[in-house]
mmCIF file with all atom_site columns, C-alpha atoms in Angstrom:
data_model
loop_
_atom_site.group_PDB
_atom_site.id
_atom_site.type_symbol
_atom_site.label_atom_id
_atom_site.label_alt_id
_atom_site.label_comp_id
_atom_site.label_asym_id
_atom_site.label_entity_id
_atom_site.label_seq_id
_atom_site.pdbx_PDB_ins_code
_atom_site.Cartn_x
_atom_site.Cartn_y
_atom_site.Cartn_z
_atom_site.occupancy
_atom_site.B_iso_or_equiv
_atom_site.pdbx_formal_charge
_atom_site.auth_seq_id
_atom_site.auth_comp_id
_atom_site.auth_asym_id
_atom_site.auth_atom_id
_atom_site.pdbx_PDB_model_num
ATOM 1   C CA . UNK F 1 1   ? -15.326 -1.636  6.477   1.00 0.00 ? 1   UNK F CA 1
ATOM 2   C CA . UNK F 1 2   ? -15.284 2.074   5.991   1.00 0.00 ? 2   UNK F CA 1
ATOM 3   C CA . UNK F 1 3   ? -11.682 3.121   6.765   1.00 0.00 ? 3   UNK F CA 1
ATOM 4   C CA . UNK F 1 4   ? -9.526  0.481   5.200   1.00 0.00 ? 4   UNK F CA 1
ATOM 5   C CA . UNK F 1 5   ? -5.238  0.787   5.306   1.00 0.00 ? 5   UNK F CA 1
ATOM 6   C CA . UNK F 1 6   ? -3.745  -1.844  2.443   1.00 0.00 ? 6   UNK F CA 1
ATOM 7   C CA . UNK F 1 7   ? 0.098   -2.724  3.561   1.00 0.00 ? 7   UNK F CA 1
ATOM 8   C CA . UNK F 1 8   ? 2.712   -4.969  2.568   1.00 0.00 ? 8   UNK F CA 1
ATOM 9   C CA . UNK F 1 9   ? 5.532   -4.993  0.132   1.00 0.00 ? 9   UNK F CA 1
ATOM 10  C CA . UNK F 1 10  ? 6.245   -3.215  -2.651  1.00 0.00 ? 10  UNK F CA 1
ATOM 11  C CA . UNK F 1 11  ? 4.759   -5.451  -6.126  1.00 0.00 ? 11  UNK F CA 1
ATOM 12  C CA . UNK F 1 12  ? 2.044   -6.997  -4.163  1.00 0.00 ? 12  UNK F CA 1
ATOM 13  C CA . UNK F 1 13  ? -0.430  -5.842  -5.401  1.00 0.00 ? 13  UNK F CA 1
ATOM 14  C CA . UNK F 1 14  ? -1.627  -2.942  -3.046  1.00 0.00 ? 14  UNK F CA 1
ATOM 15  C CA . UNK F 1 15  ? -3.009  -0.415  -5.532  1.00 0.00 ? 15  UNK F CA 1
ATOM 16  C CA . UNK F 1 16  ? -4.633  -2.866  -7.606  1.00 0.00 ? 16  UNK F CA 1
ATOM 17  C CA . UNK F 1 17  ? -6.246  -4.333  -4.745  1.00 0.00 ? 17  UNK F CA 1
ATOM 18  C CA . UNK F 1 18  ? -7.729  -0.847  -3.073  1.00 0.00 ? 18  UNK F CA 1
ATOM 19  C CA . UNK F 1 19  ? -8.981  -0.245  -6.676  1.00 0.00 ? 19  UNK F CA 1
ATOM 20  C CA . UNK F 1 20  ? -10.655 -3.557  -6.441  1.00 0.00 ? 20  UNK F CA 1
ATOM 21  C CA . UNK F 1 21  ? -11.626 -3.209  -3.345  1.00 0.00 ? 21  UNK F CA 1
ATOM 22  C CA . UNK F 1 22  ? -13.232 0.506   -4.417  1.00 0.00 ? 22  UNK F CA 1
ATOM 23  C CA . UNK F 1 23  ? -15.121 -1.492  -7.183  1.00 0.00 ? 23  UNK F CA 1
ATOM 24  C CA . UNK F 1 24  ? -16.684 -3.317  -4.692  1.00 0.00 ? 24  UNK F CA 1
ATOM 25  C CA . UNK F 1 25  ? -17.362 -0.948  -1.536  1.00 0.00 ? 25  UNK F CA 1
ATOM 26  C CA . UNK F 1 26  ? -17.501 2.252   -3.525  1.00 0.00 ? 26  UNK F CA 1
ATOM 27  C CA . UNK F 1 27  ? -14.729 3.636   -0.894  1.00 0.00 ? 27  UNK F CA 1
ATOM 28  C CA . UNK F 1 28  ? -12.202 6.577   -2.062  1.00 0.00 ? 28  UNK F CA 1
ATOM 29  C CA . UNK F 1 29  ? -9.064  5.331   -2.754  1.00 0.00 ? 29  UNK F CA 1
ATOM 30  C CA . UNK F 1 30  ? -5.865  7.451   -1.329  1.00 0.00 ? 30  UNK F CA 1
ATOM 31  C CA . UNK F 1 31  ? -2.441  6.032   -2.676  1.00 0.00 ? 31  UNK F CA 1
ATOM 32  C CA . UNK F 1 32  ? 0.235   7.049   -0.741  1.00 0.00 ? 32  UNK F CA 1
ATOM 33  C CA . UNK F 1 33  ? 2.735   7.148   -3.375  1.00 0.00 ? 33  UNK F CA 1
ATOM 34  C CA . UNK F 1 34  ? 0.377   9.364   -5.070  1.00 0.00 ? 34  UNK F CA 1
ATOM 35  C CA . UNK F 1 35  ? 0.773   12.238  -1.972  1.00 0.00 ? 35  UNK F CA 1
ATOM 36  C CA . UNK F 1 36  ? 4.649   11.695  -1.501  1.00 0.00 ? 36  UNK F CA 1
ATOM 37  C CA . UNK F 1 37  ? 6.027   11.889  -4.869  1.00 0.00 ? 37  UNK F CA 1
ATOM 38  C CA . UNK F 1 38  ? 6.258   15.644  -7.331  1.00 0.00 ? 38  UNK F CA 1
ATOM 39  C CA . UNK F 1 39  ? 7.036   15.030  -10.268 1.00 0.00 ? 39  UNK F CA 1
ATOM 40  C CA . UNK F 1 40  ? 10.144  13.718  -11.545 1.00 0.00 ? 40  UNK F CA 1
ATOM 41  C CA . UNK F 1 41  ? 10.142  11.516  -8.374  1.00 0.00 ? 41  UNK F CA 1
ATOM 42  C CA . UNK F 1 42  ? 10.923  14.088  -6.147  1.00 0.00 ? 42  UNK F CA 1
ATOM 43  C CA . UNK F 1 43  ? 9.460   13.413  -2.557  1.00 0.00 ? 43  UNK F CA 1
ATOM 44  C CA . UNK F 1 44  ? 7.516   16.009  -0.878  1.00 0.00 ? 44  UNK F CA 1
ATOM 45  C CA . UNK F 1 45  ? 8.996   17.246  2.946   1.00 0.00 ? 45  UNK F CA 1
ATOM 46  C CA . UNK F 1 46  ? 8.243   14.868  5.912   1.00 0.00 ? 46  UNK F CA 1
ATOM 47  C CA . UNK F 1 47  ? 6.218   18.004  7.328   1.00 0.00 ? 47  UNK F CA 1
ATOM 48  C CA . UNK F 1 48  ? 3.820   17.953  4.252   1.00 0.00 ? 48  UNK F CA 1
ATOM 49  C CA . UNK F 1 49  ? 3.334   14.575  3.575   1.00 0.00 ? 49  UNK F CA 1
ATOM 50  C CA . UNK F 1 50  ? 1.902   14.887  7.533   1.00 0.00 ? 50  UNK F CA 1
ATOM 51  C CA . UNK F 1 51  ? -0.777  17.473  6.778   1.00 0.00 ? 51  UNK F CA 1
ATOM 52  C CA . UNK F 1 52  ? -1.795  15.817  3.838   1.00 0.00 ? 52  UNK F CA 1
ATOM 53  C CA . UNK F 1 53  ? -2.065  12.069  5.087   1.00 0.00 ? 53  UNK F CA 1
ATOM 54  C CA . UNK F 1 54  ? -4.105  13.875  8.095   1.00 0.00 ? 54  UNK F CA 1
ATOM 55  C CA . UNK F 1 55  ? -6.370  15.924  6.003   1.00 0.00 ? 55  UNK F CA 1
ATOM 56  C CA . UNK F 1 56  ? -6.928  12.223  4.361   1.00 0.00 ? 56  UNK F CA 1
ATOM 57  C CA . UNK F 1 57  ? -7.116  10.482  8.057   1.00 0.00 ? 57  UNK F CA 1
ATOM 58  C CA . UNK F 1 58  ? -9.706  13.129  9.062   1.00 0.00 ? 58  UNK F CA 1
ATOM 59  C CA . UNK F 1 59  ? -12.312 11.678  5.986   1.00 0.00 ? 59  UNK F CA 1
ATOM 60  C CA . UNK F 1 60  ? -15.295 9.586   6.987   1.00 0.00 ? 60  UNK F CA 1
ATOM 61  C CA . UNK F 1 61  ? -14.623 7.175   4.201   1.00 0.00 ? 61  UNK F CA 1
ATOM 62  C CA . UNK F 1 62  ? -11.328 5.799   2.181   1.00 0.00 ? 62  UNK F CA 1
ATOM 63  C CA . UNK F 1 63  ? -9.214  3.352   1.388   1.00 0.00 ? 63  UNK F CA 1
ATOM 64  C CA . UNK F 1 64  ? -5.450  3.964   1.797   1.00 0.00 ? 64  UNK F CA 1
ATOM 65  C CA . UNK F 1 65  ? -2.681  1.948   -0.059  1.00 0.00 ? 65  UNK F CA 1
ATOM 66  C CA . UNK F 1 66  ? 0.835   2.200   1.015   1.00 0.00 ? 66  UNK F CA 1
ATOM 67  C CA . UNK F 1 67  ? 3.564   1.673   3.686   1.00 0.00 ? 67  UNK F CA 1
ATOM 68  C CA . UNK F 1 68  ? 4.983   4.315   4.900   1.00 0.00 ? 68  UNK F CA 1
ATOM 69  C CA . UNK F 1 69  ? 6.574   2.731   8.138   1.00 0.00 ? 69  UNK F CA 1
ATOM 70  C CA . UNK F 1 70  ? 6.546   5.953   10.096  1.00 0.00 ? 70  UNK F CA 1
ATOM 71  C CA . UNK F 1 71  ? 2.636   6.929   10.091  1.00 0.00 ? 71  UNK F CA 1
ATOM 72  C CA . UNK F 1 72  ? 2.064   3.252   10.213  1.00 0.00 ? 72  UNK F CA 1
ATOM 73  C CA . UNK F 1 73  ? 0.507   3.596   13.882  1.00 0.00 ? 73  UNK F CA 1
ATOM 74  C CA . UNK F 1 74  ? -1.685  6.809   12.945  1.00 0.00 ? 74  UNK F CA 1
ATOM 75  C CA . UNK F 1 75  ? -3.395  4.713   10.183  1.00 0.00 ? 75  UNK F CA 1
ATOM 76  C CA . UNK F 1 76  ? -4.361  2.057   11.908  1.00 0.00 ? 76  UNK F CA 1
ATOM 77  C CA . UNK F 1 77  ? -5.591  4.298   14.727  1.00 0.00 ? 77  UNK F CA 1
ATOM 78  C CA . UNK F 1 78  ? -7.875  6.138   12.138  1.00 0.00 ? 78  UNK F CA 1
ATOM 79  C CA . UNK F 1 79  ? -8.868  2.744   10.512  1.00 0.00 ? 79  UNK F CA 1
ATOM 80  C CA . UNK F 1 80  ? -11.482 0.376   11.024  1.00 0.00 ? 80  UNK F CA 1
ATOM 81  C CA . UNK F 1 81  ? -10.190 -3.154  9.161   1.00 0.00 ? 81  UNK F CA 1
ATOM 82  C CA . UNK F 1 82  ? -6.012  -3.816  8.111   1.00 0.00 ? 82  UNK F CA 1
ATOM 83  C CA . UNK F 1 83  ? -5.044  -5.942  4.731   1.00 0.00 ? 83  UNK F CA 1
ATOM 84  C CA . UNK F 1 84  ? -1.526  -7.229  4.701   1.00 0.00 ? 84  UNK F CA 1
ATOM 85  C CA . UNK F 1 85  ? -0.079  -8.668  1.598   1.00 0.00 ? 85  UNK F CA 1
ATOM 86  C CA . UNK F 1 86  ? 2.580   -10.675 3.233   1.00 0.00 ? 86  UNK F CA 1
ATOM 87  C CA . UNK F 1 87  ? 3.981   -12.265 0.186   1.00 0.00 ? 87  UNK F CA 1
ATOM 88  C CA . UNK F 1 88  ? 7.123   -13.588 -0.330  1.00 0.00 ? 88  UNK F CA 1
ATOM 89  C CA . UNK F 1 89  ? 9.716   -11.814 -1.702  1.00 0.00 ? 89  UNK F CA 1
ATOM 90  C CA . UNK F 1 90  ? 9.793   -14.168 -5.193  1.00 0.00 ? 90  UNK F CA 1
ATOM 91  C CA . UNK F 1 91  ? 6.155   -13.296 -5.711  1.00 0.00 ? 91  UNK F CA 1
ATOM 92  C CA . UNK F 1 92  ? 6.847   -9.532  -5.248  1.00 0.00 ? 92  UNK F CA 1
ATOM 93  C CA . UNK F 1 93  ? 9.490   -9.481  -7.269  1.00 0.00 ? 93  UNK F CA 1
ATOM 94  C CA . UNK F 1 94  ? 7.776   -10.738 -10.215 1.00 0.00 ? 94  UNK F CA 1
ATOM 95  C CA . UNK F 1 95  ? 4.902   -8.803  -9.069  1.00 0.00 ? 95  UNK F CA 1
ATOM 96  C CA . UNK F 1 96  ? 7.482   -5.547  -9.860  1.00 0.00 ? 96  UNK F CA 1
ATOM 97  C CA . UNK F 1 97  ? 9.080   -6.872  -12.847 1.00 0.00 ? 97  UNK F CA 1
ATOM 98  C CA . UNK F 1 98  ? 5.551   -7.584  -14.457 1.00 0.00 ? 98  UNK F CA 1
ATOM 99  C CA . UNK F 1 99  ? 4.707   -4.140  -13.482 1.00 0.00 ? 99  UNK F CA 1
ATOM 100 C CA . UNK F 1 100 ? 7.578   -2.444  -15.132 1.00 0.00 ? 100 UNK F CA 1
ATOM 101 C CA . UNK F 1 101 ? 7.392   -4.518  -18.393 1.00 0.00 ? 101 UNK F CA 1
ATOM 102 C CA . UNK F 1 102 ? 3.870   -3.848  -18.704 1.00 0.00 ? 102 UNK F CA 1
ATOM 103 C CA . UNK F 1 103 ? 3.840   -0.005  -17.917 1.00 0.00 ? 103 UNK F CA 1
ATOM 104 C CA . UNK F 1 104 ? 7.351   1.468   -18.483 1.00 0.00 ? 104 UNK F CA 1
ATOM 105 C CA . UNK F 1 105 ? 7.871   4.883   -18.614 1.00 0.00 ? 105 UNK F CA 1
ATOM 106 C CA . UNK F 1 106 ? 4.178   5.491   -18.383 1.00 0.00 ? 106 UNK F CA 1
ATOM 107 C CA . UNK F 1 107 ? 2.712   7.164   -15.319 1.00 0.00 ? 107 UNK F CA 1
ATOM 108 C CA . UNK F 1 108 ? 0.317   4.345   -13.365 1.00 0.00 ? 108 UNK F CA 1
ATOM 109 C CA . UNK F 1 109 ? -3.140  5.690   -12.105 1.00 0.00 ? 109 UNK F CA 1
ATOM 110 C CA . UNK F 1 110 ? -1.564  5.384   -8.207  1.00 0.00 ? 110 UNK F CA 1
ATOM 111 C CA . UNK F 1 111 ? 1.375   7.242   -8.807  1.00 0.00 ? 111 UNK F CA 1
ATOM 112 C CA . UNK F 1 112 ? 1.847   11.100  -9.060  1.00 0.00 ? 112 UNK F CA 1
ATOM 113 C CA . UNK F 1 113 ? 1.682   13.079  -12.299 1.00 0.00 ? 113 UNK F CA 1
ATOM 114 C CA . UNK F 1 114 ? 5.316   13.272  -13.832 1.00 0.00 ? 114 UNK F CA 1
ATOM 115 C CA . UNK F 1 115 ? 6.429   9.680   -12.115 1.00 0.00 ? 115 UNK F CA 1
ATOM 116 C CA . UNK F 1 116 ? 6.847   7.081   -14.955 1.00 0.00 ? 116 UNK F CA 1
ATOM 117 C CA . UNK F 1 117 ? 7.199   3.794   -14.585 1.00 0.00 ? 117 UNK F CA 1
ATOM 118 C CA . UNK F 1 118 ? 11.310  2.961   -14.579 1.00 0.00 ? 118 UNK F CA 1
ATOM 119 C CA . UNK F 1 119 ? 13.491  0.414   -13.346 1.00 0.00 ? 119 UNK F CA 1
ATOM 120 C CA . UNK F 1 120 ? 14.750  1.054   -10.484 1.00 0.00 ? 120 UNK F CA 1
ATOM 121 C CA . UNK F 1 121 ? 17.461  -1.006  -8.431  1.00 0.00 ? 121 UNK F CA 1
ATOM 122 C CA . UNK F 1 122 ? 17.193  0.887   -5.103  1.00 0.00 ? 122 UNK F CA 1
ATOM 123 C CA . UNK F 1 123 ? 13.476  -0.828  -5.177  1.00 0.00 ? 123 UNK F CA 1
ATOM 124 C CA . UNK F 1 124 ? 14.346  -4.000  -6.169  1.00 0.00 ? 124 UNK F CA 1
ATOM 125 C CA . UNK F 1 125 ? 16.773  -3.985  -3.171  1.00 0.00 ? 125 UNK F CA 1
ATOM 126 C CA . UNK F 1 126 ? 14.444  -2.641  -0.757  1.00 0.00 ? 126 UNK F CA 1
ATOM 127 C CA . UNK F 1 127 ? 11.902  -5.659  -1.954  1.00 0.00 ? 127 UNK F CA 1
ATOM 128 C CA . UNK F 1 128 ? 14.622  -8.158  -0.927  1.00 0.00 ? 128 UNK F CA 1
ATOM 129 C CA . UNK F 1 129 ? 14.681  -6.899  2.319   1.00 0.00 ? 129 UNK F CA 1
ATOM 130 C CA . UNK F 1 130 ? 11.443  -6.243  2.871   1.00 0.00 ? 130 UNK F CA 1
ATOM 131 C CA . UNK F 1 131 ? 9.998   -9.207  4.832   1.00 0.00 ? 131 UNK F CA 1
ATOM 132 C CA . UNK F 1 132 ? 13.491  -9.347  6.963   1.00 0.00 ? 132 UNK F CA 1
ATOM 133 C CA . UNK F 1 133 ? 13.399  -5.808  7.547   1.00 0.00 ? 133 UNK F CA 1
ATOM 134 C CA . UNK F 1 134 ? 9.415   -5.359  8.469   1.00 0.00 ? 134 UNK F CA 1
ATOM 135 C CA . UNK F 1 135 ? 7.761   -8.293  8.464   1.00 0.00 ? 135 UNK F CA 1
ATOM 136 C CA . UNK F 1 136 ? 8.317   -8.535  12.431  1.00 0.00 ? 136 UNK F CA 1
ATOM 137 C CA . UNK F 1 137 ? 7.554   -4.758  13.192  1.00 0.00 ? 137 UNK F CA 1
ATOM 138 C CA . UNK F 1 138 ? 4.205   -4.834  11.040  1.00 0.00 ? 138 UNK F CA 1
ATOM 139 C CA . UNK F 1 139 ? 2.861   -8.351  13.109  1.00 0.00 ? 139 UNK F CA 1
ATOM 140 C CA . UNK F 1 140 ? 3.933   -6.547  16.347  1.00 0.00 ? 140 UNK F CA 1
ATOM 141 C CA . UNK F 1 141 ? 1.725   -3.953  15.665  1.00 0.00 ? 141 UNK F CA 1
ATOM 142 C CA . UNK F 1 142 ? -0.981  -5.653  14.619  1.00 0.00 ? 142 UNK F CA 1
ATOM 143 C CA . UNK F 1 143 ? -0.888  -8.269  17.306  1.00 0.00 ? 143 UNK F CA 1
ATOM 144 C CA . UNK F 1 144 ? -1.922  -5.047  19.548  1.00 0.00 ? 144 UNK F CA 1
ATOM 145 C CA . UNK F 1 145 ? -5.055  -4.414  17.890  1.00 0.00 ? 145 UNK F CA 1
ATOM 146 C CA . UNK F 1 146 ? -8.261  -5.881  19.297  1.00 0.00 ? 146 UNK F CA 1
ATOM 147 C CA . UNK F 1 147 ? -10.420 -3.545  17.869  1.00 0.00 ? 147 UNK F CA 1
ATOM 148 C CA . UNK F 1 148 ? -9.433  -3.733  14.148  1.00 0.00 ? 148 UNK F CA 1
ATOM 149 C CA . UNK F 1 149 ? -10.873 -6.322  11.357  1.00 0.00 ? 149 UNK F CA 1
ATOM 150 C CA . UNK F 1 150 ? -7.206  -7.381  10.227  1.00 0.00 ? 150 UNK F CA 1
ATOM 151 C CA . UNK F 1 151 ? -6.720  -9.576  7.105   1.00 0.00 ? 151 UNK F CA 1
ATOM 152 C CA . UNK F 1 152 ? -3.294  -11.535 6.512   1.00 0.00 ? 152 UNK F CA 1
ATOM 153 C CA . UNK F 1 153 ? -2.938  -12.803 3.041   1.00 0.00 ? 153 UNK F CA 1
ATOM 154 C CA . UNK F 1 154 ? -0.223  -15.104 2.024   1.00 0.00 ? 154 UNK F CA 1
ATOM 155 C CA . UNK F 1 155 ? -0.743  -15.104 -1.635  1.00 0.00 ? 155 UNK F CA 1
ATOM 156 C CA . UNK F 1 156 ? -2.476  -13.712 -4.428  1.00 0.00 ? 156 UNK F CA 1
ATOM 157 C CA . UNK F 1 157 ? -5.028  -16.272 -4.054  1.00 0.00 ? 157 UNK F CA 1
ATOM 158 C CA . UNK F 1 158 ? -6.114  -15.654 -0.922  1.00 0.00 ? 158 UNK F CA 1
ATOM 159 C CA . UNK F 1 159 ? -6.537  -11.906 -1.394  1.00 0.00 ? 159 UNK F CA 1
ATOM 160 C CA . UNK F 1 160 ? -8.606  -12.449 -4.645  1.00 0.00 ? 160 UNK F CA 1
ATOM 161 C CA . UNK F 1 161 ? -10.824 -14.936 -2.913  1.00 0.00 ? 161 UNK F CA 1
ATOM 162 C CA . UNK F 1 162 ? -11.414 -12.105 -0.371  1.00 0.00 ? 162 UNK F CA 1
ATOM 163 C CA . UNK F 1 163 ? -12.519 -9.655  -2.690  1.00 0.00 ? 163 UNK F CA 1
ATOM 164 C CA . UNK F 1 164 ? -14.463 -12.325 -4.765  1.00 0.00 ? 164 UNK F CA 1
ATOM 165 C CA . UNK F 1 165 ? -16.327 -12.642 -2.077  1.00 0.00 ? 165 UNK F CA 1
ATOM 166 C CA . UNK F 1 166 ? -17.320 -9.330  -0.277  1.00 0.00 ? 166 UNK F CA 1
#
């Protein structure tokens, strides 16, 4: 496991888990969210965010948290091993609300300088619909890969296991 992509829906716990998963394999972590937002939550151009996620791609080494449905198929070319948090929606929901109780309106360590934490009903929206909207695309494309180490985790518990035991 040297090139690692982390995907699933948003308040499952992808961040937290590449920093775990950095504890553990001393990997770089690259946060998506962290290369698409400027501050004030203004998203860089579809052209940059391409140069940048490919100057990252181009690393020996990294883990890379994030979705991102439209360079979903050069990450997992570049990677080695998949993680998806395929939670359901309840459990990312309160994954989100937790998150925004416990860190509103201060900037988390995977987001960009100038982003605080807010509340935000666009997300919560696009959480609802996650698994109905993606859930079939992301299997599709991993049921392709032969050549990838690909983890599915249903819960929280499973995932911690995982890293409990690397």
């Amino acid at each position: 496991m040297n090139r690692i992509i982390i995907i699933g829906c948003g308040g499952s716990g992808k961040s937290t888990l590449a920093r775990n998963l950095s504890k553990k394999t001393n990997l770089p972590v690259v946060h998506l969210d962290k290369i698409f937002w400027k501050e004030g939550w203004i998203n860089i151009s579809r052209e940059e965010f391409n140069t940048l996620l490919k100057e990252e791609l181009k690393k020996e080494k990294w883990i890379i948290d994030g979705n991102y449905d439209r360079t979903i198929k050069e990450r997992i070319e570049m990677c080695d091993t998949v993680i998806y948090l395929d939670y359901p929606r309840m459990s990312c929901l309160f994954g989100v609300i937790k998150r925004v109780v416990s860190s509103y309106g201060k900037v988390r360590p995977d987001m960009a300088d100038g982003c605080p934490e807010r509340f935000d009903l666009e997300f919560l929206k696009w959480i609802w619909n996650f698994n109905k909207e993606h859930r079939d695309k992301f299997y599709n494309i991993l049921q392709k890969e032969k050549n990838k180490q690909i983890y599915i985790f249903k819960n929280r518990k499973e995932c911690n296991e995982f890293v409990k035991n690397l």
